[in-house]
Amino acid sequence: MNRSTPKNAGLFPLFLAAQLVAGHNGHSSEPPTPPGSLPIRPPALVVVHIFLQLLTWGFLLPIGVILGLARSRLHAPVQAIAGLLLSLPATTLPHLAARHPYPPTLHATLGSALFLLLLAQIIQGLFLKSHRLEPSTFRSTIQLTHSIIGKSFFLLSWIQILLGVVASLSFCYGDHLGQCIAHMIMGSAFVGYGVVMLSMLEFGRPWLRFRKISQEYLDCCVITAWGVVNTFTEHGVFFSAGPHWSHKDLQHTFLGVIWASAGGLGIYLSRGGRRSVISGLVIIITGWAFQSHQQSLELSTRVHGAFGVTLMAAGLVKIITVVRHSSSVPNAQPEPGLDALDHLTPLLLTISGVMFMSATEEQLILISRIGVDHATYVLGQVSIGCLLYLYINLLIHFYRRFTSAKSSILDPAHAQLVGGPVSHKQASLDGQYERLSMENLLSRQLERPHRESSSSSFDDNDDHM
């Protein structure tokens, strides 16, 4: 996942994935347990499956992709361990569990497809390693495919883990499917917004400066597009659900209207690299609207209220940050680290996204039946959001650590300090990858604005697989 360019548009595949959930005929519309019952207790083999798959898709594979982007030799071992030693047995375990109580779901179908995709990724890596010195059109095609598949693992892992949580709790069946999809999409969008914002703060400032656009301009473009889609799909596609409008239909549709309207205003005000507070204002208005939503359960109303307050805080900090960094165009050189205020907005967005995904009707009915109050539940979701944000920062730290180590090896002056020059073979081999790092790829784009870069972050996987 190249973090030097904006990836806001990457949030929209979540919508497509949700449509697959809704339309997949393997996901039964009837709940596997009577309505109102507690979730199914998973068999021991399924518990092992959950642990191994979380370790594989939640930790090792994202770290392996980061190592690939950083051109580290640890990339190949990590991917092999994740793909062959962990994912293979984890994928087969649920099928070995006799009479496991789960019906066919999209999670199971997508899991098999993802394992085949991971296997294809490993085979491509082995091919690239064994044919490193044979440039050809076929090899270039394999490089591109390997790059796209590798970067897609971030999004695919997130979707599969969410589907796994839903399947393990036996949620999102029947009449609950629509609102469950809405919560998962919107919550994931806020988490993705936080990840993109943090990535742009870490890597995207030179790109923004060169293009003479601001982060708020990109924010408002996505807000506008999302608002248009929401306006014309909330009450059916182009209001096809009929003449009767519920209060929730009206609330959600007019949220789309305000996003499209304010987003268009923000695009105009932030043109030419200007900073704008409109995106922060839209976040505040959205938080206020959700905080005012009346729910059927008091617990649900309080949880939605906490979500709205968190979102309003994120918007307020966003506005303060924009006013504080008053320059029209971002600084030419990225700062070595972000200050506390820079981290606060993406952190609050991540927390709010986790809270909204955890506020579905069935989840809150279950929490209410167990006897957990809203404060305890909200504290738990805030904890999960903080851990998720910590993990995202660790991935960024790993990338910077490995790229700086690689740069140090390639630096002759540094080599003399640590014990001698780099060998000709090592310098030649590492030089093949130097052009593929995020910083160098971005630098070449800034120096040659009219030439399109044809390289990929996973090109020439000589040292990887």
Short mmCIF file of C-alpha atoms in Angstrom, two decimals:
data_model
loop_
_atom_site.label_atom_id
_atom_site.label_comp_id
_atom_site.label_asym_id
_atom_site.label_seq_id
_atom_site.Cartn_x
_atom_site.Cartn_y
_atom_site.Cartn_z
CA MET A 1 0.00 0.00 0.00
CA ASN A 2 1.81 3.03 -1.21
CA ARG A 3 1.30 5.69 1.43
CA SER A 4 2.83 8.51 -0.52
CA THR A 5 -0.30 9.05 -2.57
CA PRO A 6 -3.85 9.58 -1.35
CA LYS A 7 -5.98 6.46 -1.08
CA ASN A 8 -9.31 7.97 -0.10
CA ALA A 9 -10.99 6.25 -3.00
CA GLY A 10 -9.99 2.92 -1.45
CA LEU A 11 -12.89 3.22 0.99
CA PHE A 12 -15.47 2.55 -1.71
CA PRO A 13 -14.68 -1.21 -2.09
CA LEU A 14 -16.19 -1.56 1.38
CA PHE A 15 -19.52 -0.60 -0.15
CA LEU A 16 -19.12 -3.23 -2.85
CA ALA A 17 -18.21 -5.86 -0.29
CA ALA A 18 -21.30 -5.03 1.71
CA GLN A 19 -23.46 -5.45 -1.37
CA LEU A 20 -21.95 -8.91 -1.80
CA VAL A 21 -22.95 -9.72 1.76
CA ALA A 22 -26.49 -8.60 1.09
CA GLY A 23 -26.83 -10.40 -2.21
CA HIS A 24 -24.85 -13.57 -1.53
CA ASN A 25 -27.26 -16.48 -1.66
CA GLY A 26 -25.10 -18.50 0.73
CA HIS A 27 -25.76 -16.06 3.54
CA SER A 28 -29.11 -17.31 4.75
CA SER A 29 -31.76 -14.76 5.60
CA GLU A 30 -32.89 -16.92 8.52
CA PRO A 31 -30.93 -16.77 11.76
CA PRO A 32 -29.28 -20.06 12.83
CA THR A 33 -30.63 -19.61 16.37
CA PRO A 34 -33.96 -18.35 17.67
CA PRO A 35 -34.25 -14.55 17.73
CA GLY A 36 -33.03 -13.04 20.98
CA SER A 37 -30.86 -16.01 21.97
CA LEU A 38 -27.22 -15.70 22.92
CA PRO A 39 -24.56 -16.29 20.23
CA ILE A 40 -23.48 -19.83 19.42
CA ARG A 41 -20.63 -21.19 21.54
CA PRO A 42 -17.93 -22.07 18.98
CA PRO A 43 -16.29 -25.52 19.05
CA ALA A 44 -12.65 -25.75 20.11
CA LEU A 45 -11.38 -26.21 16.54
CA VAL A 46 -13.23 -23.07 15.46
CA VAL A 47 -11.61 -21.15 18.34
CA VAL A 48 -8.18 -22.29 17.13
CA HIS A 49 -9.20 -21.27 13.59
CA ILE A 50 -10.11 -17.77 14.83
CA PHE A 51 -6.80 -17.37 16.67
CA LEU A 52 -4.66 -18.57 13.75
CA GLN A 53 -6.50 -16.49 11.17
CA LEU A 54 -6.26 -13.36 13.32
CA LEU A 55 -2.54 -13.99 13.67
CA THR A 56 -2.21 -14.56 9.91
CA TRP A 57 -4.49 -11.95 8.35
CA GLY A 58 -4.53 -9.44 11.18
CA PHE A 59 -0.81 -9.29 11.98
CA LEU A 60 1.64 -11.31 9.89
CA LEU A 61 0.32 -10.53 6.41
CA PRO A 62 0.11 -6.74 6.92
CA ILE A 63 3.61 -6.80 8.42
CA GLY A 64 4.79 -8.89 5.48
CA VAL A 65 3.38 -6.36 3.02
CA ILE A 66 5.15 -3.55 4.88
CA LEU A 67 8.40 -5.53 4.71
CA GLY A 68 7.86 -5.93 0.97
CA LEU A 69 7.34 -2.20 0.53
CA ALA A 70 10.52 -1.62 2.54
CA ARG A 71 12.43 -4.16 0.39
CA SER A 72 13.39 -6.23 3.41
CA ARG A 73 14.68 -9.80 3.16
CA LEU A 74 12.28 -10.72 5.96
CA HIS A 75 9.38 -10.27 3.53
CA ALA A 76 9.62 -13.77 2.04
CA PRO A 77 9.87 -15.71 5.34
CA VAL A 78 6.99 -13.80 6.91
CA GLN A 79 4.72 -14.34 3.91
CA ALA A 80 5.65 -18.02 3.71
CA ILE A 81 4.95 -18.56 7.41
CA ALA A 82 1.65 -16.72 7.17
CA GLY A 83 0.58 -18.44 3.97
CA LEU A 84 1.71 -22.04 4.37
CA LEU A 85 2.35 -22.77 8.04
CA LEU A 86 -0.60 -20.88 9.53
CA SER A 87 -3.25 -20.07 6.95
CA LEU A 88 -3.44 -23.58 5.43
CA PRO A 89 -4.29 -25.43 8.66
CA ALA A 90 -6.44 -22.54 9.89
CA THR A 91 -8.53 -22.66 6.71
CA THR A 92 -9.20 -26.39 7.05
CA LEU A 93 -9.98 -26.46 10.79
CA PRO A 94 -13.66 -25.35 10.57
CA HIS A 95 -14.34 -28.16 8.09
CA LEU A 96 -12.91 -30.68 10.57
CA ALA A 97 -15.19 -29.49 13.37
CA ALA A 98 -17.95 -32.11 13.45
CA ARG A 99 -21.43 -30.62 13.34
CA HIS A 100 -20.24 -27.05 13.71
CA PRO A 101 -23.39 -24.93 14.11
CA TYR A 102 -22.65 -22.21 11.55
CA PRO A 103 -24.61 -21.91 8.29
CA PRO A 104 -22.91 -21.12 4.96
CA THR A 105 -21.77 -17.49 4.96
CA LEU A 106 -19.82 -15.14 2.75
CA HIS A 107 -17.03 -15.30 5.33
CA ALA A 108 -16.46 -18.99 4.55
CA THR A 109 -16.63 -18.49 0.79
CA LEU A 110 -14.34 -15.46 0.83
CA GLY A 111 -11.92 -17.28 3.15
CA SER A 112 -11.33 -20.04 0.61
CA ALA A 113 -10.86 -17.48 -2.16
CA LEU A 114 -8.39 -15.48 -0.05
CA PHE A 115 -6.33 -18.56 0.71
CA LEU A 116 -6.05 -19.32 -3.02
CA LEU A 117 -5.11 -15.69 -3.61
CA LEU A 118 -2.40 -15.90 -0.95
CA LEU A 119 -1.09 -19.12 -2.50
CA ALA A 120 -0.97 -17.44 -5.92
CA GLN A 121 0.92 -14.54 -4.35
CA ILE A 122 3.57 -16.87 -2.93
CA ILE A 123 3.96 -18.67 -6.27
CA GLN A 124 4.38 -15.33 -8.06
CA GLY A 125 7.03 -14.32 -5.56
CA LEU A 126 8.94 -17.56 -6.12
CA PHE A 127 8.78 -16.98 -9.87
CA LEU A 128 10.09 -13.43 -9.55
CA LYS A 129 12.97 -14.63 -7.38
CA SER A 130 13.97 -17.40 -9.77
CA HIS A 131 13.74 -15.15 -12.87
CA ARG A 132 15.22 -11.98 -11.44
CA LEU A 133 17.60 -11.34 -14.35
CA GLU A 134 15.23 -12.18 -17.21
CA PRO A 135 13.24 -9.04 -18.05
CA SER A 136 10.22 -9.73 -20.23
CA THR A 137 6.62 -8.65 -20.74
CA PHE A 138 5.40 -11.73 -18.88
CA ARG A 139 7.65 -10.95 -15.91
CA SER A 140 6.45 -7.34 -15.86
CA THR A 141 2.85 -8.59 -15.79
CA ILE A 142 3.66 -10.89 -12.87
CA GLN A 143 5.31 -7.97 -11.06
CA LEU A 144 2.23 -5.80 -11.48
CA THR A 145 -0.12 -8.58 -10.37
CA HIS A 146 2.07 -9.36 -7.37
CA SER A 147 2.07 -5.69 -6.41
CA ILE A 148 -1.70 -5.25 -6.68
CA ILE A 149 -2.51 -8.44 -4.78
CA GLY A 150 -0.04 -7.62 -2.02
CA LYS A 151 -1.40 -4.14 -1.43
CA SER A 152 -4.99 -5.40 -1.53
CA PHE A 153 -4.33 -7.64 1.48
CA PHE A 154 -4.82 -4.66 3.82
CA LEU A 155 -8.41 -4.12 2.68
CA LEU A 156 -9.24 -7.79 2.12
CA SER A 157 -7.96 -8.73 5.58
CA TRP A 158 -10.09 -6.02 7.18
CA ILE A 159 -13.24 -7.15 5.34
CA GLN A 160 -12.65 -10.83 6.12
CA ILE A 161 -12.06 -10.17 9.82
CA LEU A 162 -15.29 -8.15 10.05
CA LEU A 163 -17.21 -10.92 8.29
CA GLY A 164 -15.65 -13.42 10.70
CA VAL A 165 -16.84 -11.45 13.73
CA VAL A 166 -20.35 -11.26 12.28
CA ALA A 167 -20.37 -15.00 11.50
CA SER A 168 -19.04 -16.02 14.93
CA LEU A 169 -21.76 -14.03 16.71
CA SER A 170 -24.50 -15.18 14.29
CA PHE A 171 -25.50 -11.57 13.64
CA CYS A 172 -26.82 -9.72 10.58
CA TYR A 173 -29.54 -12.12 9.50
CA GLY A 174 -33.06 -11.35 8.33
CA ASP A 175 -34.35 -7.86 9.07
CA HIS A 176 -31.08 -6.91 10.79
CA LEU A 177 -28.99 -7.28 7.64
CA GLY A 178 -29.54 -3.76 6.25
CA GLN A 179 -28.66 -1.79 9.37
CA CYS A 180 -25.75 -4.13 10.07
CA ILE A 181 -24.29 -3.43 6.63
CA ALA A 182 -24.79 0.32 7.12
CA HIS A 183 -22.92 0.27 10.45
CA MET A 184 -20.05 -1.78 9.05
CA ILE A 185 -19.65 0.45 5.99
CA MET A 186 -19.84 3.74 7.87
CA GLY A 187 -17.64 2.58 10.74
CA SER A 188 -15.03 1.22 8.33
CA ALA A 189 -15.16 4.49 6.41
CA PHE A 190 -14.27 6.47 9.55
CA VAL A 191 -11.45 4.05 10.40
CA GLY A 192 -10.19 4.27 6.81
CA TYR A 193 -10.38 8.06 6.92
CA GLY A 194 -8.21 8.03 10.04
CA VAL A 195 -5.68 5.69 8.41
CA VAL A 196 -5.52 7.79 5.23
CA MET A 197 -5.15 11.02 7.22
CA LEU A 198 -2.30 9.57 9.28
CA SER A 199 -0.61 8.22 6.13
CA MET A 200 -0.83 11.59 4.39
CA LEU A 201 0.62 13.33 7.45
CA GLU A 202 3.51 10.86 7.50
CA PHE A 203 4.26 10.55 3.78
CA GLY A 204 2.07 12.78 1.63
CA ARG A 205 3.19 16.35 2.31
CA PRO A 206 5.70 16.60 -0.59
CA TRP A 207 3.08 15.16 -2.94
CA LEU A 208 0.49 17.70 -1.78
CA ARG A 209 2.98 20.54 -2.13
CA PHE A 210 3.97 19.50 -5.64
CA ARG A 211 0.34 19.18 -6.76
CA LYS A 212 -0.54 22.44 -5.01
CA ILE A 213 -3.53 20.89 -3.30
CA SER A 214 -4.36 20.57 0.37
CA GLN A 215 -5.49 17.56 2.37
CA GLU A 216 -8.82 19.31 2.91
CA TYR A 217 -9.38 19.45 -0.86
CA LEU A 218 -9.07 15.66 -1.06
CA ASP A 219 -11.25 15.26 2.03
CA CYS A 220 -14.00 17.37 0.51
CA CYS A 221 -13.86 15.49 -2.80
CA VAL A 222 -14.53 12.21 -1.00
CA ILE A 223 -17.17 13.81 1.26
CA THR A 224 -19.00 15.15 -1.80
CA ALA A 225 -18.91 11.83 -3.64
CA TRP A 226 -20.04 9.95 -0.54
CA GLY A 227 -22.85 12.45 0.01
CA VAL A 228 -24.18 12.07 -3.53
CA VAL A 229 -24.19 8.27 -3.22
CA ASN A 230 -25.85 8.40 0.20
CA THR A 231 -28.51 10.87 -0.93
CA PHE A 232 -29.74 8.71 -3.80
CA THR A 233 -29.41 5.27 -2.17
CA GLU A 234 -30.61 5.67 1.43
CA HIS A 235 -34.31 5.36 0.49
CA GLY A 236 -33.69 2.89 -2.29
CA VAL A 237 -31.78 3.61 -5.47
CA PHE A 238 -33.14 6.98 -6.66
CA PHE A 239 -35.87 6.83 -3.97
CA SER A 240 -37.31 3.56 -5.29
CA ALA A 241 -38.43 2.38 -1.83
CA GLY A 242 -41.82 4.05 -2.20
CA PRO A 243 -43.62 7.15 -0.95
CA HIS A 244 -43.39 6.30 2.75
CA TRP A 245 -40.36 7.86 4.44
CA SER A 246 -39.43 6.90 7.99
CA HIS A 247 -37.66 9.39 10.23
CA LYS A 248 -34.44 7.39 9.85
CA ASP A 249 -34.72 7.54 6.06
CA LEU A 250 -35.08 11.31 6.25
CA GLN A 251 -32.19 11.69 8.71
CA HIS A 252 -29.79 9.57 6.68
CA THR A 253 -30.82 11.07 3.35
CA PHE A 254 -30.31 14.61 4.59
CA LEU A 255 -26.94 13.61 5.99
CA GLY A 256 -26.06 12.81 2.38
CA VAL A 257 -27.44 16.18 1.30
CA ILE A 258 -25.29 18.09 3.82
CA TRP A 259 -22.20 16.06 2.87
CA ALA A 260 -22.69 16.79 -0.83
CA SER A 261 -23.49 20.47 -0.25
CA ALA A 262 -20.78 21.25 2.29
CA GLY A 263 -18.30 19.08 0.42
CA GLY A 264 -18.85 21.09 -2.75
CA LEU A 265 -18.31 24.29 -0.79
CA GLY A 266 -15.13 22.84 0.69
CA ILE A 267 -13.80 21.92 -2.76
CA TYR A 268 -14.21 25.53 -3.86
CA LEU A 269 -12.73 27.08 -0.72
CA SER A 270 -9.71 24.74 -0.63
CA ARG A 271 -8.80 25.06 -4.32
CA GLY A 272 -5.24 26.03 -5.19
CA GLY A 273 -3.70 24.47 -2.08
CA ARG A 274 -5.68 26.58 0.41
CA ARG A 275 -6.48 25.13 3.81
CA SER A 276 -10.15 24.95 4.76
CA VAL A 277 -12.14 24.12 7.89
CA ILE A 278 -15.14 22.76 5.97
CA SER A 279 -14.17 19.09 6.28
CA GLY A 280 -13.85 19.50 10.05
CA LEU A 281 -17.19 21.29 10.16
CA VAL A 282 -18.84 18.43 8.24
CA ILE A 283 -17.44 15.94 10.76
CA ILE A 284 -18.87 18.02 13.63
CA ILE A 285 -22.31 18.25 12.00
CA THR A 286 -22.29 14.50 11.33
CA GLY A 287 -21.41 13.79 14.95
CA TRP A 288 -24.17 16.10 16.17
CA ALA A 289 -26.71 14.37 13.91
CA PHE A 290 -25.81 10.90 15.17
CA GLN A 291 -25.68 12.12 18.75
CA SER A 292 -29.28 13.31 18.32
CA HIS A 293 -30.58 10.02 16.87
CA GLN A 294 -33.29 8.44 19.00
CA GLN A 295 -32.94 4.65 19.27
CA SER A 296 -35.29 1.92 20.44
CA LEU A 297 -33.05 1.05 23.42
CA GLU A 298 -31.72 3.51 25.98
CA LEU A 299 -28.36 1.73 25.79
CA SER A 300 -28.32 2.24 22.02
CA THR A 301 -29.17 5.93 22.39
CA ARG A 302 -26.32 6.44 24.86
CA VAL A 303 -23.79 4.55 22.74
CA HIS A 304 -24.78 6.53 19.64
CA GLY A 305 -24.47 9.68 21.74
CA ALA A 306 -20.92 8.76 22.77
CA PHE A 307 -20.10 8.07 19.13
CA GLY A 308 -21.46 11.47 18.12
CA VAL A 309 -19.48 13.28 20.81
CA THR A 310 -16.28 11.50 19.74
CA LEU A 311 -16.90 12.46 16.13
CA MET A 312 -17.56 16.10 17.07
CA ALA A 313 -14.30 16.14 19.02
CA ALA A 314 -12.47 14.82 15.94
CA GLY A 315 -13.96 17.59 13.81
CA LEU A 316 -13.06 20.27 16.36
CA VAL A 317 -9.45 19.10 16.57
CA LYS A 318 -9.34 18.98 12.77
CA ILE A 319 -10.37 22.65 12.61
CA ILE A 320 -7.82 23.62 15.29
CA THR A 321 -5.09 21.78 13.38
CA VAL A 322 -5.95 23.55 10.12
CA VAL A 323 -5.94 26.97 11.78
CA ARG A 324 -2.69 26.15 13.58
CA HIS A 325 -0.94 25.17 10.35
CA SER A 326 -1.89 28.38 8.60
CA SER A 327 0.35 27.99 5.53
CA SER A 328 -1.55 27.45 2.30
CA VAL A 329 0.71 24.68 1.04
CA PRO A 330 2.21 21.89 3.18
CA ASN A 331 5.91 21.97 4.04
CA ALA A 332 8.32 20.64 1.46
CA GLN A 333 9.97 18.14 3.80
CA PRO A 334 7.93 15.82 6.03
CA GLU A 335 8.61 16.29 9.71
CA PRO A 336 10.44 13.41 11.41
CA GLY A 337 7.51 12.94 13.76
CA LEU A 338 4.01 14.22 14.34
CA ASP A 339 3.06 16.18 17.41
CA ALA A 340 0.24 15.21 19.77
CA LEU A 341 -2.37 17.37 18.07
CA ASP A 342 -1.62 15.89 14.65
CA HIS A 343 -2.28 12.42 16.04
CA LEU A 344 -5.51 13.34 17.82
CA THR A 345 -7.84 13.68 14.80
CA PRO A 346 -7.00 10.31 13.16
CA LEU A 347 -7.10 8.66 16.60
CA LEU A 348 -10.59 10.00 17.34
CA LEU A 349 -11.77 9.02 13.85
CA THR A 350 -10.49 5.48 14.41
CA ILE A 351 -12.19 5.26 17.81
CA SER A 352 -15.47 6.62 16.44
CA GLY A 353 -15.39 4.09 13.59
CA VAL A 354 -14.92 1.19 16.00
CA MET A 355 -17.73 2.52 18.20
CA PHE A 356 -20.14 2.79 15.27
CA MET A 357 -19.37 -0.72 14.01
CA SER A 358 -20.12 -1.97 17.54
CA ALA A 359 -23.48 -0.20 17.78
CA THR A 360 -25.69 -2.52 15.72
CA GLU A 361 -29.09 -3.51 17.08
CA GLU A 362 -28.18 -7.13 17.80
CA GLN A 363 -24.92 -6.26 19.51
CA LEU A 364 -26.57 -3.78 21.84
CA ILE A 365 -29.47 -6.14 22.59
CA LEU A 366 -26.92 -8.77 23.59
CA ILE A 367 -24.95 -6.30 25.73
CA SER A 368 -28.15 -5.14 27.42
CA ARG A 369 -29.17 -8.74 28.18
CA ILE A 370 -25.76 -9.53 29.66
CA GLY A 371 -26.08 -6.51 31.95
CA VAL A 372 -23.21 -4.33 30.72
CA ASP A 373 -23.88 -0.60 31.05
CA HIS A 374 -23.15 1.90 28.28
CA ALA A 375 -20.08 3.40 30.01
CA THR A 376 -18.33 0.04 30.30
CA TYR A 377 -19.20 -0.84 26.71
CA VAL A 378 -17.96 2.50 25.37
CA LEU A 379 -14.71 2.18 27.35
CA GLY A 380 -14.19 -1.23 25.77
CA GLN A 381 -14.68 0.16 22.26
CA VAL A 382 -12.32 3.07 22.99
CA SER A 383 -9.72 0.54 24.12
CA ILE A 384 -10.09 -1.42 20.87
CA GLY A 385 -9.78 1.82 18.87
CA CYS A 386 -6.58 2.77 20.71
CA LEU A 387 -5.07 -0.67 20.11
CA LEU A 388 -5.97 -0.48 16.42
CA TYR A 389 -4.37 2.97 16.13
CA LEU A 390 -1.29 1.65 17.94
CA TYR A 391 -1.03 -1.18 15.41
CA ILE A 392 -1.31 1.24 12.48
CA ASN A 393 1.48 3.38 13.94
CA LEU A 394 3.64 0.30 14.48
CA LEU A 395 3.26 -0.64 10.81
CA ILE A 396 4.39 2.86 9.84
CA HIS A 397 7.27 2.63 12.32
CA PHE A 398 8.36 -0.74 10.89
CA TYR A 399 8.34 0.71 7.39
CA ARG A 400 10.47 3.69 8.41
CA ARG A 401 12.82 1.47 10.43
CA PHE A 402 13.51 -0.95 7.58
CA THR A 403 13.79 1.72 4.89
CA SER A 404 16.22 3.75 7.00
CA ALA A 405 18.29 0.62 7.64
CA LYS A 406 18.39 -0.11 3.90
CA SER A 407 19.42 3.47 3.16
CA SER A 408 22.19 3.23 5.75
CA ILE A 409 23.57 0.09 4.10
CA LEU A 410 23.61 1.82 0.72
CA ASP A 411 25.37 4.90 2.14
CA PRO A 412 29.17 4.46 1.69
CA ALA A 413 29.99 6.94 4.46
CA HIS A 414 27.82 5.02 6.89
CA ALA A 415 29.35 1.74 5.75
CA GLN A 416 32.84 3.00 6.63
CA LEU A 417 31.63 3.91 10.11
CA VAL A 418 30.09 0.51 10.80
CA GLY A 419 32.98 -1.57 9.51
CA GLY A 420 33.84 -1.29 5.85
CA PRO A 421 32.41 -0.71 2.39
CA VAL A 422 29.46 -2.53 0.95
CA SER A 423 30.34 -5.30 -1.48
CA HIS A 424 29.81 -4.67 -5.17
CA LYS A 425 27.32 -7.53 -5.39
CA GLN A 426 25.32 -6.26 -2.43
CA ALA A 427 25.29 -2.68 -3.74
CA SER A 428 24.23 -3.87 -7.19
CA LEU A 429 21.45 -6.05 -5.81
CA ASP A 430 20.15 -3.41 -3.44
CA GLY A 431 20.41 -0.76 -6.14
CA GLN A 432 17.77 -2.60 -8.15
CA TYR A 433 15.33 -1.82 -5.36
CA GLU A 434 16.39 1.69 -4.46
CA ARG A 435 14.11 3.19 -7.11
CA LEU A 436 11.12 1.36 -5.64
CA SER A 437 10.97 2.94 -2.20
CA MET A 438 8.17 5.36 -1.44
CA GLU A 439 10.48 8.29 -0.94
CA ASN A 440 12.44 7.73 -4.16
CA LEU A 441 9.30 7.02 -6.16
CA LEU A 442 7.86 10.29 -4.89
CA SER A 443 11.08 12.20 -5.54
CA ARG A 444 11.20 11.05 -9.15
CA GLN A 445 7.60 12.15 -9.59
CA LEU A 446 8.42 15.59 -8.22
CA GLU A 447 11.50 15.95 -10.41
CA ARG A 448 9.83 14.72 -13.60
CA PRO A 449 6.23 15.82 -13.41
CA HIS A 450 5.40 14.96 -17.00
CA ARG A 451 6.67 11.39 -16.88
CA GLU A 452 4.50 8.66 -15.46
CA SER A 453 6.20 6.21 -13.17
CA SER A 454 5.78 2.67 -14.37
CA SER A 455 7.27 0.99 -11.34
CA SER A 456 5.38 -0.63 -8.51
CA SER A 457 6.14 -0.87 -4.83
CA PHE A 458 6.46 -4.61 -5.23
CA ASP A 459 8.42 -4.54 -8.51
CA ASP A 460 11.52 -6.74 -8.72
CA ASN A 461 10.91 -8.93 -5.73
CA ASP A 462 14.40 -10.33 -5.93
CA ASP A 463 15.03 -10.34 -2.24
CA HIS A 464 11.48 -10.96 -1.21
CA MET A 465 10.19 -14.26 -2.38
#
